[in-house]
PDB file of C-alpha atoms in Angstrom:
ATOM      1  CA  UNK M   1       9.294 -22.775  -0.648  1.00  0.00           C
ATOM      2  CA  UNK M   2      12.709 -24.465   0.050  1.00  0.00           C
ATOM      3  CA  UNK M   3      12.723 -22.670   3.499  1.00  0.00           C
ATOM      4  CA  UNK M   4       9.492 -24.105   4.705  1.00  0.00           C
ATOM      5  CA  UNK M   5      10.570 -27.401   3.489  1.00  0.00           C
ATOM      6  CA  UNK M   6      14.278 -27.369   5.247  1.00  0.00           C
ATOM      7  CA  UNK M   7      12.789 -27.493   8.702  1.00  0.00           C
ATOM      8  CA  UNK M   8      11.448 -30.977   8.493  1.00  0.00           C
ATOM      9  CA  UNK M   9      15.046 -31.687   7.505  1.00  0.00           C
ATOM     10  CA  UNK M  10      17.389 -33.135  10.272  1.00  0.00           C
ATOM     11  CA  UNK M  11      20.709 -31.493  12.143  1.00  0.00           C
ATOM     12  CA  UNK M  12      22.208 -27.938   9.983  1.00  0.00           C
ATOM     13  CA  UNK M  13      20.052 -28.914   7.253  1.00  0.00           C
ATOM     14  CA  UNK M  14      16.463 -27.962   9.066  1.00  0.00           C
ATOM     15  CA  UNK M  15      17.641 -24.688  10.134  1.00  0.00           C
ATOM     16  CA  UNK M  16      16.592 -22.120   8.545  1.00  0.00           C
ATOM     17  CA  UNK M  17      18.493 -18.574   8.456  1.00  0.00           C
ATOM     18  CA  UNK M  18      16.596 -15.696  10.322  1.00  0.00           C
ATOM     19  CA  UNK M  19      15.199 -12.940   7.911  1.00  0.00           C
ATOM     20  CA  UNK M  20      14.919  -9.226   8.724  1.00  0.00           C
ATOM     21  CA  UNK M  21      13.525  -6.886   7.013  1.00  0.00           C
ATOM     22  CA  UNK M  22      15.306  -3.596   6.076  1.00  0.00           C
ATOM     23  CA  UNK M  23      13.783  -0.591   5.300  1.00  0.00           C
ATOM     24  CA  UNK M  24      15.910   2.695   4.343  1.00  0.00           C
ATOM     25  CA  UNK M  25      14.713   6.079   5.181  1.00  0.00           C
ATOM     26  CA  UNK M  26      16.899   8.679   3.522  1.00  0.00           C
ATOM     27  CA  UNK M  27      16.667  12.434   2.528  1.00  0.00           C
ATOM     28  CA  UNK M  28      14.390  15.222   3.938  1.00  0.00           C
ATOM     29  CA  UNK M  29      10.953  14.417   4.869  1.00  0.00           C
ATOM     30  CA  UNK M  30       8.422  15.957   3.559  1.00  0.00           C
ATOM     31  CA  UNK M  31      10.314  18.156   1.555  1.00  0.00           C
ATOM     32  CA  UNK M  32       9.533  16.794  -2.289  1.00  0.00           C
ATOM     33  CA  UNK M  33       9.024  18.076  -5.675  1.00  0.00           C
ATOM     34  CA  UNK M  34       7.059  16.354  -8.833  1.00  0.00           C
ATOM     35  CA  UNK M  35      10.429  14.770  -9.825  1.00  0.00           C
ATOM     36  CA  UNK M  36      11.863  14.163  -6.112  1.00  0.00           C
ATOM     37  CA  UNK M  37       8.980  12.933  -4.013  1.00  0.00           C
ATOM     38  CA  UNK M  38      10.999  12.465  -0.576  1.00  0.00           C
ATOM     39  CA  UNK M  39      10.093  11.211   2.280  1.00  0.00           C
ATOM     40  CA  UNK M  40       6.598  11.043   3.220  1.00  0.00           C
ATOM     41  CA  UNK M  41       3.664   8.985   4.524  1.00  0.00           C
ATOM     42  CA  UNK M  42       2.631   8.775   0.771  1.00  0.00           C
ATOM     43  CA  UNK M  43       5.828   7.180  -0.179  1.00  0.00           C
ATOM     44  CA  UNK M  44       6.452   5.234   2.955  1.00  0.00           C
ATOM     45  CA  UNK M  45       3.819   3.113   3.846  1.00  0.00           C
ATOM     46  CA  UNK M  46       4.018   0.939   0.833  1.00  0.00           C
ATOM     47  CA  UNK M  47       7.340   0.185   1.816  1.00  0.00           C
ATOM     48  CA  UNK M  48       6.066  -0.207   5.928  1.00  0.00           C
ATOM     49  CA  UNK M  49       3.074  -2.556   5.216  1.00  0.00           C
ATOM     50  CA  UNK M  50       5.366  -5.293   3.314  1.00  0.00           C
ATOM     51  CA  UNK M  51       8.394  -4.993   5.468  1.00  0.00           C
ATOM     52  CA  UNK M  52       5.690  -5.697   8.547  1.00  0.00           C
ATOM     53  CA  UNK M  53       4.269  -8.456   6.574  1.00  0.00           C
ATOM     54  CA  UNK M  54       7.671 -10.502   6.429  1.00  0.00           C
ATOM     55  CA  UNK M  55       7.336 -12.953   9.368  1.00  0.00           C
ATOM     56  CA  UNK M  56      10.694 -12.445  10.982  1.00  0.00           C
ATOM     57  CA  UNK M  57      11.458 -11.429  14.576  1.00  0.00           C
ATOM     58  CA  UNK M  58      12.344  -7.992  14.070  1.00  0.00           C
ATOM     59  CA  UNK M  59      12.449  -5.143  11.502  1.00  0.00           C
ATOM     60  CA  UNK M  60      15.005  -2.515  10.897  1.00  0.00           C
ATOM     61  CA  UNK M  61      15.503   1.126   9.441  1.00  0.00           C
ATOM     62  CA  UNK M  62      18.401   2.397   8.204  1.00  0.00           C
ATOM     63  CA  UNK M  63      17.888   6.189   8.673  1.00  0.00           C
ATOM     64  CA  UNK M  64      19.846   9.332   6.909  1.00  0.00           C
ATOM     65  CA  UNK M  65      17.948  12.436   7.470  1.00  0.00           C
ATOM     66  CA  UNK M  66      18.532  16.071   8.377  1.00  0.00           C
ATOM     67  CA  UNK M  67      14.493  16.369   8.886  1.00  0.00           C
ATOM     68  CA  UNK M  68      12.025  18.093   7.395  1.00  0.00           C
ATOM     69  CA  UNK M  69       8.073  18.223   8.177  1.00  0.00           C
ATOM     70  CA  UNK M  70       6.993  17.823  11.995  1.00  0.00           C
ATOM     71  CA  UNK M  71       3.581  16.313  10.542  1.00  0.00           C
ATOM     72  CA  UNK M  72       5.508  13.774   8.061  1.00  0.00           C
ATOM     73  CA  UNK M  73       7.861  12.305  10.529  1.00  0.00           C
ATOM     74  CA  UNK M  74       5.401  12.302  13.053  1.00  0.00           C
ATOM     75  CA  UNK M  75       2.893  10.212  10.491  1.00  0.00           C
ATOM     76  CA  UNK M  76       6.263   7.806   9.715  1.00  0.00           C
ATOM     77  CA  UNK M  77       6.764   7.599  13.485  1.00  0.00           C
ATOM     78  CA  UNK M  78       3.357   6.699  14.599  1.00  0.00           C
ATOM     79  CA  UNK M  79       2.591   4.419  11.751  1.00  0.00           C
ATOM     80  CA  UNK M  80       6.049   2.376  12.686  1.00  0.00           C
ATOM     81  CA  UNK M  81       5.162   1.896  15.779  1.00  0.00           C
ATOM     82  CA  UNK M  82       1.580   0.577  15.268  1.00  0.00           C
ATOM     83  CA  UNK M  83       2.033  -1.659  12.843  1.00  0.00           C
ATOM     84  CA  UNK M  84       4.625  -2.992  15.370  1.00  0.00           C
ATOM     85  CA  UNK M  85       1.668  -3.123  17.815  1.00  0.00           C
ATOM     86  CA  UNK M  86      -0.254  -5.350  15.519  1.00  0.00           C
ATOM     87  CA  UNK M  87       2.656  -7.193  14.152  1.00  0.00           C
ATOM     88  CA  UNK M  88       4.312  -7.664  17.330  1.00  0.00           C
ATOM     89  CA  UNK M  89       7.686  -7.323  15.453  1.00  0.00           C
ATOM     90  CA  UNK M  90      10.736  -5.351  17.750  1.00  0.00           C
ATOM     91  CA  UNK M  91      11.825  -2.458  15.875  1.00  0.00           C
ATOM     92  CA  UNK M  92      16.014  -1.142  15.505  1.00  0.00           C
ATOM     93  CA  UNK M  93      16.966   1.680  13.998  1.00  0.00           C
ATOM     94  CA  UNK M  94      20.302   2.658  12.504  1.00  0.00           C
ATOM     95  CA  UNK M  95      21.284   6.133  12.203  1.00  0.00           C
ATOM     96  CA  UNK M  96      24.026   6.304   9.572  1.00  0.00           C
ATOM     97  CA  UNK M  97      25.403  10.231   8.827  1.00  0.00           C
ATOM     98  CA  UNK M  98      22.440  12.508  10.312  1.00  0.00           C
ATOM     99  CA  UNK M  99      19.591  11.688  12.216  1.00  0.00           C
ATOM    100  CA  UNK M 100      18.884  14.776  13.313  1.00  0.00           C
ATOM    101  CA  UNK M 101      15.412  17.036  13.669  1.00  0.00           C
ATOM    102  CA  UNK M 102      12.910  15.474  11.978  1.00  0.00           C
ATOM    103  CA  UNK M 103      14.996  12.481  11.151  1.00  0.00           C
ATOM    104  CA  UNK M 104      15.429  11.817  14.948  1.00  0.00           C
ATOM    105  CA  UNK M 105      11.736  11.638  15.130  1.00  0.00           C
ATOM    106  CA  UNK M 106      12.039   8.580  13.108  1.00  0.00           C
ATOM    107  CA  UNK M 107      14.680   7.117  15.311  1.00  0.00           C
ATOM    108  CA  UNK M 108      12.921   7.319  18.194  1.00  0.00           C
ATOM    109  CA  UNK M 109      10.500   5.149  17.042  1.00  0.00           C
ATOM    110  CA  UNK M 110      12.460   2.124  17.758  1.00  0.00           C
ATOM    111  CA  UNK M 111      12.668  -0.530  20.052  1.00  0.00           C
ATOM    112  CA  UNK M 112      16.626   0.589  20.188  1.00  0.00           C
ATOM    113  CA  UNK M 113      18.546   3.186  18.625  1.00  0.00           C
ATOM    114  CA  UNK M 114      21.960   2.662  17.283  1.00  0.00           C
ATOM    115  CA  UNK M 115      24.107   4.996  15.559  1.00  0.00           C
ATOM    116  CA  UNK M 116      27.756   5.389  14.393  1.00  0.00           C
ATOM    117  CA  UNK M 117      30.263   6.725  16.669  1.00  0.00           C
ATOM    118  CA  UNK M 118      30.315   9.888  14.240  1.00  0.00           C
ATOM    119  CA  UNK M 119      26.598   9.792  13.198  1.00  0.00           C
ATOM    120  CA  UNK M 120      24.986  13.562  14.073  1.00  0.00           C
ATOM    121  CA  UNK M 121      22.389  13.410  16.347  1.00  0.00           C
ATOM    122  CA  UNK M 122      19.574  15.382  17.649  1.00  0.00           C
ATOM    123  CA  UNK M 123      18.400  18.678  16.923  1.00  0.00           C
ATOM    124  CA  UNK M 124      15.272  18.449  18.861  1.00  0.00           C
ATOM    125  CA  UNK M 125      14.068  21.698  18.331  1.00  0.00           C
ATOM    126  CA  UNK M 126      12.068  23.585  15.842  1.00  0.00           C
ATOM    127  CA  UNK M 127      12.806  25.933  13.058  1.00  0.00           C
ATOM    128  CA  UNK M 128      11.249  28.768  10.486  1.00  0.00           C
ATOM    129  CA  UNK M 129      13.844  30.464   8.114  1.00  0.00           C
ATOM    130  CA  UNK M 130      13.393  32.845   5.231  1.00  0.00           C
ATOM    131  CA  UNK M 131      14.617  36.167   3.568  1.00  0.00           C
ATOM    132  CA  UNK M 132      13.174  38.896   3.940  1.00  0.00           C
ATOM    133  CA  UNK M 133      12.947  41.788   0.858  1.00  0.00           C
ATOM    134  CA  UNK M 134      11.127  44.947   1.610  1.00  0.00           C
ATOM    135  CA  UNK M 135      13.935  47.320   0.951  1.00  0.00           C
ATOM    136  CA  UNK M 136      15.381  45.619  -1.786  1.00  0.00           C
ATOM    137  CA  UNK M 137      12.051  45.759  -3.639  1.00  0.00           C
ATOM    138  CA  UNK M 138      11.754  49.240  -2.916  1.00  0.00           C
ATOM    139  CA  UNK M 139      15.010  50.491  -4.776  1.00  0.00           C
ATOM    140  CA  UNK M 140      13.683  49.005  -7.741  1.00  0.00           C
ATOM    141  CA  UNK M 141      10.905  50.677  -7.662  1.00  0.00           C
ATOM    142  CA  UNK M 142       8.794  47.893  -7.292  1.00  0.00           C
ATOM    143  CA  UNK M 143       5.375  48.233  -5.608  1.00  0.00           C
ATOM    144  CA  UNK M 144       4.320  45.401  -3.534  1.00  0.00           C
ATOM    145  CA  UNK M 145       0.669  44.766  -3.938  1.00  0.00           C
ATOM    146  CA  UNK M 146      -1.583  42.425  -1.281  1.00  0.00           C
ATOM    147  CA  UNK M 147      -5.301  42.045  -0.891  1.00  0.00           C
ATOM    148  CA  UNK M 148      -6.402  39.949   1.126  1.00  0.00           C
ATOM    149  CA  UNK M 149      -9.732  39.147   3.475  1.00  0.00           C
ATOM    150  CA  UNK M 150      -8.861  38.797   6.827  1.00  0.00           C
ATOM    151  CA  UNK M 151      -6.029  41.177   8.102  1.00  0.00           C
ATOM    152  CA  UNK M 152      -3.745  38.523   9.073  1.00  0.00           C
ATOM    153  CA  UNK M 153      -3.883  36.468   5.662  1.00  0.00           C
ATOM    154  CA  UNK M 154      -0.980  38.070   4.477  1.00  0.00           C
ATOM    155  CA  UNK M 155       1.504  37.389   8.294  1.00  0.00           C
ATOM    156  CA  UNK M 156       5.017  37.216   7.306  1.00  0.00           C
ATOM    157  CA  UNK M 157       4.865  38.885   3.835  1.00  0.00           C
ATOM    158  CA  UNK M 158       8.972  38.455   2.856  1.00  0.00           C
ATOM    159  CA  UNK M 159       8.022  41.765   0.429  1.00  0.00           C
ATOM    160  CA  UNK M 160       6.877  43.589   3.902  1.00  0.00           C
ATOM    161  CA  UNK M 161       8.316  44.692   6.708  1.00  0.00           C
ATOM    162  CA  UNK M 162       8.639  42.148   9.712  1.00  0.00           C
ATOM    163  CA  UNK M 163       5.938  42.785  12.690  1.00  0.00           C
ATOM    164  CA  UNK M 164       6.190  42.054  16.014  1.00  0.00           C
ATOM    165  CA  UNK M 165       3.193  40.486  16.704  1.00  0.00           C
ATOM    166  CA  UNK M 166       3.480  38.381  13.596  1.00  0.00           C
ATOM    167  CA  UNK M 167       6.805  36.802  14.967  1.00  0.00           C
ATOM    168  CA  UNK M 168       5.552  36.718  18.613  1.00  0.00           C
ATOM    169  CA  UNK M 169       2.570  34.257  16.687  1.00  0.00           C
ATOM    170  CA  UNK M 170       4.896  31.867  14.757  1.00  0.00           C
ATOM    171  CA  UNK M 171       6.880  31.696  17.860  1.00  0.00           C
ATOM    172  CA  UNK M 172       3.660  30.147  19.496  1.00  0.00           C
ATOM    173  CA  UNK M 173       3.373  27.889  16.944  1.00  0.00           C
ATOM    174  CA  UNK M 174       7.169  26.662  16.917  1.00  0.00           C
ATOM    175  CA  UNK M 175       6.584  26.441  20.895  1.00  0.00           C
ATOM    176  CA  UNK M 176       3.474  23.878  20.499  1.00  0.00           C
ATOM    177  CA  UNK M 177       5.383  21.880  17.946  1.00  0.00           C
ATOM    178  CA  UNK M 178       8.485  21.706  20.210  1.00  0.00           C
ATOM    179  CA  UNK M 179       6.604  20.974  23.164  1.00  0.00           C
ATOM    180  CA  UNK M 180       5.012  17.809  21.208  1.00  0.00           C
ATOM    181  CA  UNK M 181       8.660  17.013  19.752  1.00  0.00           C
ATOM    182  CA  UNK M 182      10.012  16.998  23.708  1.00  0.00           C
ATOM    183  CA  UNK M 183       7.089  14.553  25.072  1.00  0.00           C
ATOM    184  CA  UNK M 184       7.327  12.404  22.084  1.00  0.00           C
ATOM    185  CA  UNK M 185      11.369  11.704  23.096  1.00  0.00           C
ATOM    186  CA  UNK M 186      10.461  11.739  26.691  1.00  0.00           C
ATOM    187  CA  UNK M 187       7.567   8.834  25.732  1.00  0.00           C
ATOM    188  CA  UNK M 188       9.993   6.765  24.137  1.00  0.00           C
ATOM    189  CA  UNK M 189      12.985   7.582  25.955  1.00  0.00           C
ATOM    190  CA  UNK M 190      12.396   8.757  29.314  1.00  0.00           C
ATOM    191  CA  UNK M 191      13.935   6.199  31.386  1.00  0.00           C
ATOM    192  CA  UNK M 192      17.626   6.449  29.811  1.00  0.00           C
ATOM    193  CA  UNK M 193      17.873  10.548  29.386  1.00  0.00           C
ATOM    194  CA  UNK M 194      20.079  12.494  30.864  1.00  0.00           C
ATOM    195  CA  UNK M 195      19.065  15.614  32.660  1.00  0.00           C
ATOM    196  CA  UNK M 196      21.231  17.878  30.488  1.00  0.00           C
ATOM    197  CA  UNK M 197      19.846  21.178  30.449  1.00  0.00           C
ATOM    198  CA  UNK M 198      20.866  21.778  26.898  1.00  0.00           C
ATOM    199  CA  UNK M 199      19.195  18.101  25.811  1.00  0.00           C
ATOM    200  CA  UNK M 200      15.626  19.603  23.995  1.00  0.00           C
ATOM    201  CA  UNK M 201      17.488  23.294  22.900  1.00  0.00           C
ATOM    202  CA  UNK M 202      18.062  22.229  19.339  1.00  0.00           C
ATOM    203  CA  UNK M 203      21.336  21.377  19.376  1.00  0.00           C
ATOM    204  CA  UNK M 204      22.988  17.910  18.284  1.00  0.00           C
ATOM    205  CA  UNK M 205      25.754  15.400  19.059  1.00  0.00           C
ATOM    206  CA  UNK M 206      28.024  12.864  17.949  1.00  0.00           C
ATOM    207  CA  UNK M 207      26.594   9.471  18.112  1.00  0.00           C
ATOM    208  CA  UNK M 208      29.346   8.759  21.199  1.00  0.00           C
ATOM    209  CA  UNK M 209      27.920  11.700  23.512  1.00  0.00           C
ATOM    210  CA  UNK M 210      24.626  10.862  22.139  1.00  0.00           C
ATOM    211  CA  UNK M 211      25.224   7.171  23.464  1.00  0.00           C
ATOM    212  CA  UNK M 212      26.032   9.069  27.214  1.00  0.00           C
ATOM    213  CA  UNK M 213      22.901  11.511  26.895  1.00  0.00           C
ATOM    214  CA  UNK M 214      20.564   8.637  25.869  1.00  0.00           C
ATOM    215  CA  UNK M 215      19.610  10.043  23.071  1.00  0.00           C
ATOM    216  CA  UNK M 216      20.930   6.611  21.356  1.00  0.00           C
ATOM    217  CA  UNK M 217      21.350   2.563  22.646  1.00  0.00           C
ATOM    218  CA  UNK M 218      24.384   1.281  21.542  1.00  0.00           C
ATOM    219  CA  UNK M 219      27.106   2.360  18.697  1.00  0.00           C
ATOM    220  CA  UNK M 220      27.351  -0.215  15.478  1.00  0.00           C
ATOM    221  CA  UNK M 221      26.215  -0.869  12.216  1.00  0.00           C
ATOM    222  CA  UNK M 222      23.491  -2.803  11.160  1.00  0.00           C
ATOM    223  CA  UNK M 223      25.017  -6.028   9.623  1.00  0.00           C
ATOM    224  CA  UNK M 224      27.227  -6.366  13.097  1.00  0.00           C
ATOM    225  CA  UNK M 225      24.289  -6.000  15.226  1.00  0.00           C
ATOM    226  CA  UNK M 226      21.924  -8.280  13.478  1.00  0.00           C
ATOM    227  CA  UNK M 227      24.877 -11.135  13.287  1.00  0.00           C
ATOM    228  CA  UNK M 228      25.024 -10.608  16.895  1.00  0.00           C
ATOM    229  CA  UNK M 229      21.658 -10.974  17.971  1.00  0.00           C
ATOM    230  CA  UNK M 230      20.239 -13.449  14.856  1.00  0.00           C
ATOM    231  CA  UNK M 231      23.242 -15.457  14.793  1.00  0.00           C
ATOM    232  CA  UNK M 232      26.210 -15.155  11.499  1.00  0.00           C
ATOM    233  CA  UNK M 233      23.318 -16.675   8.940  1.00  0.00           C
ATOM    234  CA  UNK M 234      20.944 -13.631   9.402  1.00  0.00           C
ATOM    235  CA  UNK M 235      19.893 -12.583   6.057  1.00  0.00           C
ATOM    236  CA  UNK M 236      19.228  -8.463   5.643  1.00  0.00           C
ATOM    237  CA  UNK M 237      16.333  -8.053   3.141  1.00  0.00           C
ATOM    238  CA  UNK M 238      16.325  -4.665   1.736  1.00  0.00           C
ATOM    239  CA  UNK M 239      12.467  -3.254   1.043  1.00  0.00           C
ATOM    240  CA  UNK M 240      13.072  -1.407  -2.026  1.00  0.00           C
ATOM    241  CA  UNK M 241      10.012   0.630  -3.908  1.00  0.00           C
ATOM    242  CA  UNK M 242       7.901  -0.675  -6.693  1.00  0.00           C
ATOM    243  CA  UNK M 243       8.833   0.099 -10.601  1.00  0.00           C
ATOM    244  CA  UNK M 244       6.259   1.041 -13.025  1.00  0.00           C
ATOM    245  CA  UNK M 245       6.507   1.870 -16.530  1.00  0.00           C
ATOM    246  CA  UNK M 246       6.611   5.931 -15.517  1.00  0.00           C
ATOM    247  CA  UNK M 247       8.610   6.125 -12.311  1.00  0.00           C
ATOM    248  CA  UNK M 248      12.095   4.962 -11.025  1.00  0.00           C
ATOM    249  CA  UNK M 249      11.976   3.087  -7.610  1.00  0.00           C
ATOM    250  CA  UNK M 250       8.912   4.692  -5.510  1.00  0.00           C
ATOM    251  CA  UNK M 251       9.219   5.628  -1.910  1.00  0.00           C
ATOM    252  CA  UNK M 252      13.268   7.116  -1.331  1.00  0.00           C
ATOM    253  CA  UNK M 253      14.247   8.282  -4.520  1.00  0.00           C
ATOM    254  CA  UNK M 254      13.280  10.476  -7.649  1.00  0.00           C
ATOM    255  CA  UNK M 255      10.406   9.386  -9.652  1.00  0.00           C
ATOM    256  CA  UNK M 256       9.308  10.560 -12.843  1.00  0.00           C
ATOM    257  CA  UNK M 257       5.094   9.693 -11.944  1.00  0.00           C
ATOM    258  CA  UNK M 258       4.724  13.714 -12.696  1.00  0.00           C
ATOM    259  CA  UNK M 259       5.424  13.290 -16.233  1.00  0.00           C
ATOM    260  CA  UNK M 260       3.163  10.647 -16.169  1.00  0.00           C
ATOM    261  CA  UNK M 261       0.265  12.809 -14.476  1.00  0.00           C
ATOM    262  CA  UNK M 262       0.818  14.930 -17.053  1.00  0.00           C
ATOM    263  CA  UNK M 263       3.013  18.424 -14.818  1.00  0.00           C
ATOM    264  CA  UNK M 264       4.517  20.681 -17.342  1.00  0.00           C
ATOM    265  CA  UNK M 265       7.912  19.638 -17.358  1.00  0.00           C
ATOM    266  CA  UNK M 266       9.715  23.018 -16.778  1.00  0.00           C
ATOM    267  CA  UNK M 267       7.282  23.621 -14.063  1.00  0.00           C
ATOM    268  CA  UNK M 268       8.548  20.404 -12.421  1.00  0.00           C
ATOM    269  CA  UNK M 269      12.271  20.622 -13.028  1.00  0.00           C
ATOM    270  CA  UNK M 270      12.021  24.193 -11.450  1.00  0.00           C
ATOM    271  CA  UNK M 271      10.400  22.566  -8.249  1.00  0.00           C
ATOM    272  CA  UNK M 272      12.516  19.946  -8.180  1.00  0.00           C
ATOM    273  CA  UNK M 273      16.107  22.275  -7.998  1.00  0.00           C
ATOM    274  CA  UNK M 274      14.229  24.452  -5.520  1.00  0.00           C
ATOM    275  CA  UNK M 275      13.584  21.433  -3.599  1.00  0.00           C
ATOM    276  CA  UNK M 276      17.097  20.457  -3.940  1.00  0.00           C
ATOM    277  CA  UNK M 277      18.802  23.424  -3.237  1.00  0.00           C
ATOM    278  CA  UNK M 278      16.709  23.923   0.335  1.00  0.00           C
ATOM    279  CA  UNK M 279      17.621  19.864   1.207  1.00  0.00           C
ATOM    280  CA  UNK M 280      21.193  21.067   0.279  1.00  0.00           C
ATOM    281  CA  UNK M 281      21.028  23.493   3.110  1.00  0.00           C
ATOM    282  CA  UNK M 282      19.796  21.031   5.200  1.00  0.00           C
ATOM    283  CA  UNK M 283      22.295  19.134   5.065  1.00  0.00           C
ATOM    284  CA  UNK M 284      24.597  21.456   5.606  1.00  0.00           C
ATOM    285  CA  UNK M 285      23.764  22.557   9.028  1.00  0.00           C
ATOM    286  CA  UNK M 286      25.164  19.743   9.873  1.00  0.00           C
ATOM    287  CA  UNK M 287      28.362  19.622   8.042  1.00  0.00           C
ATOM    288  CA  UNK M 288      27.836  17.399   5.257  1.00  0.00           C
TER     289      UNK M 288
END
């Protein structure tokens, strides 16, 4: 209220600080359990619609991600970017340790990327990994037993032996995925790339060289940037997720809405160190 007011006021006193609205995207995407909901169009949007609401000239992301789902952070990405449509708001994103995979999806979906000097970047590729068990099964005596409807219901049993022509199929799929992972960077990007052969193979950078390969803007942080361009009054309003009398903050972090919905609570704190323990290895691809 005192905002709207100042404006009639004369001189310093009318002028009323710029607002931006910041939104964090952090952790794997799609990748959640009943007591670590992660990343996801579910949990987003919430947090989308009111930072797109704010009138201010420009919205930003903060974004720390190894990646995750193709379909989540393509749902994040698209969504972004319409609601900047409608809003007419410019979008920056800030890549802080990873933005890699998945999480460079997100990136791409502003207006301008910036990233630390020592962010990791890229990873525009796609990947399937698993174990695989047949003859460990079969020294303990352990009979593997399938029945399906449909021969190929069963593709990529871990208890069976690999097949060639069940590889050569999830190979098509990763190839259709990539292929829609390559035009989405060369949509947003394709004026500033570089013609590096190795740009789309999966493998990722340091935010410098991913400055010179245009996978990235500019190098900086958030607060420096918006000073810059907003003037040294900009004020950075952080979009945080709801509370409610059975969950923590909604949207990027762990809620306990599960418990609420009544999930068996050994069930659910299985799930959730599963889920943990395969964004651990996420993460650690990439050194962190």
């Amino acid at each position: 209220m005192f905002n709207r007011l100042r404006k009639f006021l004369p001189g310093k006193l009318g002028k009323v600080p710029v607002t931006v609205p910041v939104v964090r995207l952090s952790g794997a995407i799609g990748m959640g359990a009943p007591f670590r909901p992660g990343l996801s169009m579910a949990t987003v949007a919430p947090l989308l619609d009111r930072a797109f609401a704010l009138d201010a000239p420009a919205v930003a992301f903060v974004i720390n991600s190894p990646g995750g789902s193709p379909v989540q952070s393509r749902l994040i990405h698209d969504r972004i970017r319409q609601l900047a449509g409608e809003k007419k708001r410019e979008v920056l994103t800030f890549i802080e340790d990873v933005g890699a995979s998945g999480g460079y999806m997100l990136a791409i979906a502003g207006d301008e990327i910036h990233a630390d000097a020592n962010s990791i970047v890229g990873s525009i590729g796609v990947v399937s990994a698993g174990f695989g068990f047949p003859e460990a099964i079969a020294r303990l005596g352990i009979e593997r037993r399938v029945h399906t409807s449909g021969e190929s219901k069963a593709i990529l049993d871990p208890f069976r032996p690999e097949r060639a022509e069940d590889v050569a199929h999830l190979k098509a799929i990763q190839q259709e995925v990539h292929e829609d992972f390559i035009a989405m960077v060369k949509a947003r990007r394709g004026d500033v790339l570089s013609d590096a052969p190795d740009l789309f193979s999966g493998l990722f950078w340091t935010g410098r060289t991913a400055r010179d390969l245009g996978l990235v803007d500019r190098l900086g942080d958030i607060r420096s940037t918006l000073r810059a361009r907003f003037g040294d009054d900009v004020r950075m309003r952080l979009i945080g997720g709801q509370r409610s009398l059975f969950s923590r903050k909604q949207g990027v972090g762990v809620g306990l809405s599960a418990l609420a919905a009544g999930a068996p609570l050994a069930a659910g704190l299985a799930g959730d160190t599963l889920a943990t323990l395969e964004e651990r290895a996420m993460w650690a691809r990439y050194g962190l």
